[in-house]
CSV table of C-alpha atoms in Angstrom, one decimal:
chain,number,residue,atom,x,y,z
A,1,MET,CA,0.0,0.0,0.0
A,2,LYS,CA,1.2,3.5,-0.8
A,3,LEU,CA,1.2,6.1,2.0
A,4,GLU,CA,1.3,9.8,1.2
A,5,GLN,CA,1.9,13.1,3.0
A,6,THR,CA,4.3,16.0,2.5
A,7,ASP,CA,8.1,15.5,2.0
A,8,LYS,CA,10.5,16.3,4.8
A,9,SER,CA,14.1,15.3,5.6
A,10,MET,CA,14.0,12.0,7.5
A,11,LEU,CA,17.0,12.7,9.7
A,12,PHE,CA,15.5,15.8,11.5
A,13,SER,CA,11.8,15.5,10.8
A,14,ILE,CA,9.0,15.5,13.3
A,15,THR,CA,5.8,13.5,13.1
A,16,ASN,CA,3.0,15.9,14.0
A,17,ILE,CA,-0.1,14.6,15.6
A,18,PRO,CA,-3.0,17.1,15.9
A,19,ASP,CA,-4.5,17.6,19.3
A,20,ILE,CA,-7.9,16.6,18.0
A,21,PHE,CA,-6.5,13.0,17.7
A,22,PHE,CA,-6.0,13.0,21.4
A,23,THR,CA,-9.3,14.6,22.3
A,24,GLU,CA,-11.6,12.9,19.9
A,25,TYR,CA,-10.0,9.5,18.9
A,26,LEU,CA,-7.4,8.2,21.3
A,27,ALA,CA,-9.7,7.0,24.0
A,28,GLN,CA,-11.8,5.0,21.5
A,29,ILE,CA,-9.1,3.3,19.4
A,30,PRO,CA,-7.7,0.0,20.6
A,31,GLY,CA,-4.0,0.1,21.5
A,32,ASP,CA,-2.7,-1.9,18.5
A,33,TYR,CA,-4.7,0.2,16.1
A,34,VAL,CA,-3.0,3.3,17.6
A,35,LYS,CA,0.3,1.7,16.8
A,36,VAL,CA,-0.8,1.1,13.3
A,37,TYR,CA,-2.0,4.7,12.9
A,38,LEU,CA,1.1,6.2,14.3
A,39,HIS,CA,3.4,4.1,12.2
A,40,ILE,CA,1.6,4.8,8.9
A,41,LEU,CA,1.4,8.5,9.8
A,42,PHE,CA,5.2,8.4,10.3
A,43,LEU,CA,5.8,6.5,7.0
A,44,SER,CA,3.4,8.7,5.0
A,45,LYS,CA,5.8,11.6,5.3
A,46,TYR,CA,8.2,9.8,3.0
A,47,ASN,CA,5.6,8.4,0.5
A,48,LYS,CA,6.7,4.9,1.5
A,49,ASP,CA,5.3,1.7,0.1
A,50,ILE,CA,4.7,-0.9,2.8
A,51,LYS,CA,3.0,-4.2,2.9
A,52,ILE,CA,0.7,-5.3,5.7
A,53,ASN,CA,3.1,-8.2,6.3
A,54,ASP,CA,6.0,-5.7,6.9
A,55,LEU,CA,3.8,-3.7,9.3
A,56,SER,CA,3.1,-6.9,11.2
A,57,LYS,CA,6.8,-7.6,11.6
A,58,VAL,CA,7.9,-4.0,12.4
A,59,LEU,CA,5.1,-3.5,15.0
A,60,SER,CA,5.1,-7.1,16.3
A,61,ILE,CA,1.3,-7.3,15.7
A,62,PRO,CA,-0.5,-10.2,14.0
A,63,TYR,CA,-1.3,-9.7,10.3
A,64,LYS,CA,-5.1,-10.0,11.0
A,65,THR,CA,-4.9,-7.3,13.7
A,66,ILE,CA,-3.1,-5.0,11.2
A,67,GLU,CA,-5.9,-5.6,8.6
A,68,ASP,CA,-8.6,-5.0,11.2
A,69,GLY,CA,-6.7,-1.8,12.4
A,70,ILE,CA,-6.6,-0.4,8.8
A,71,LYS,CA,-10.3,-1.1,8.4
A,72,TYR,CA,-11.0,0.6,11.7
A,73,LEU,CA,-9.0,3.6,10.8
A,74,GLU,CA,-10.7,3.9,7.5
A,75,GLU,CA,-14.2,3.6,9.1
A,76,ALA,CA,-13.1,6.3,11.7
A,77,ASN,CA,-12.1,8.6,8.8
A,78,LEU,CA,-8.5,8.8,9.9
A,79,ILE,CA,-7.3,7.3,6.6
A,80,LEU,CA,-8.8,7.3,3.2
A,81,LYS,CA,-8.5,4.5,0.6
A,82,LYS,CA,-6.9,5.7,-2.6
A,83,GLY,CA,-6.2,3.2,-5.4
A,84,ASN,CA,-3.7,0.8,-3.9
A,85,GLY,CA,-2.9,2.8,-0.8
A,86,TYR,CA,-4.2,5.3,1.7
A,87,ILE,CA,-4.0,9.0,2.4
A,88,ILE,CA,-3.7,10.2,6.0
A,89,VAL,CA,-6.7,12.5,6.7
A,90,ASP,CA,-5.8,16.0,7.9
A,91,LEU,CA,-7.8,16.1,11.1
A,92,GLN,CA,-7.4,19.8,11.4
A,93,GLU,CA,-9.5,20.5,8.3
């Protein structure tokens, strides 16, 4: 799946998380799904391609949980399906 966001230097970049994520979403999202969201948010800054299998290995989360997490994030409108990947929704808009 392809992840997209703006380009920044990887060495000194910062992964910004809007406050609305903490106030409106964090309490409702299961812990493993938060890990999935944060990792794809991080990777999206670099337009990285990543497979669910790779996410499973990096995060030490079962493949099925990653799939369920992505589905949850899509239904919660935190990510949007685009072709063969996802776009991270700008929560501040």
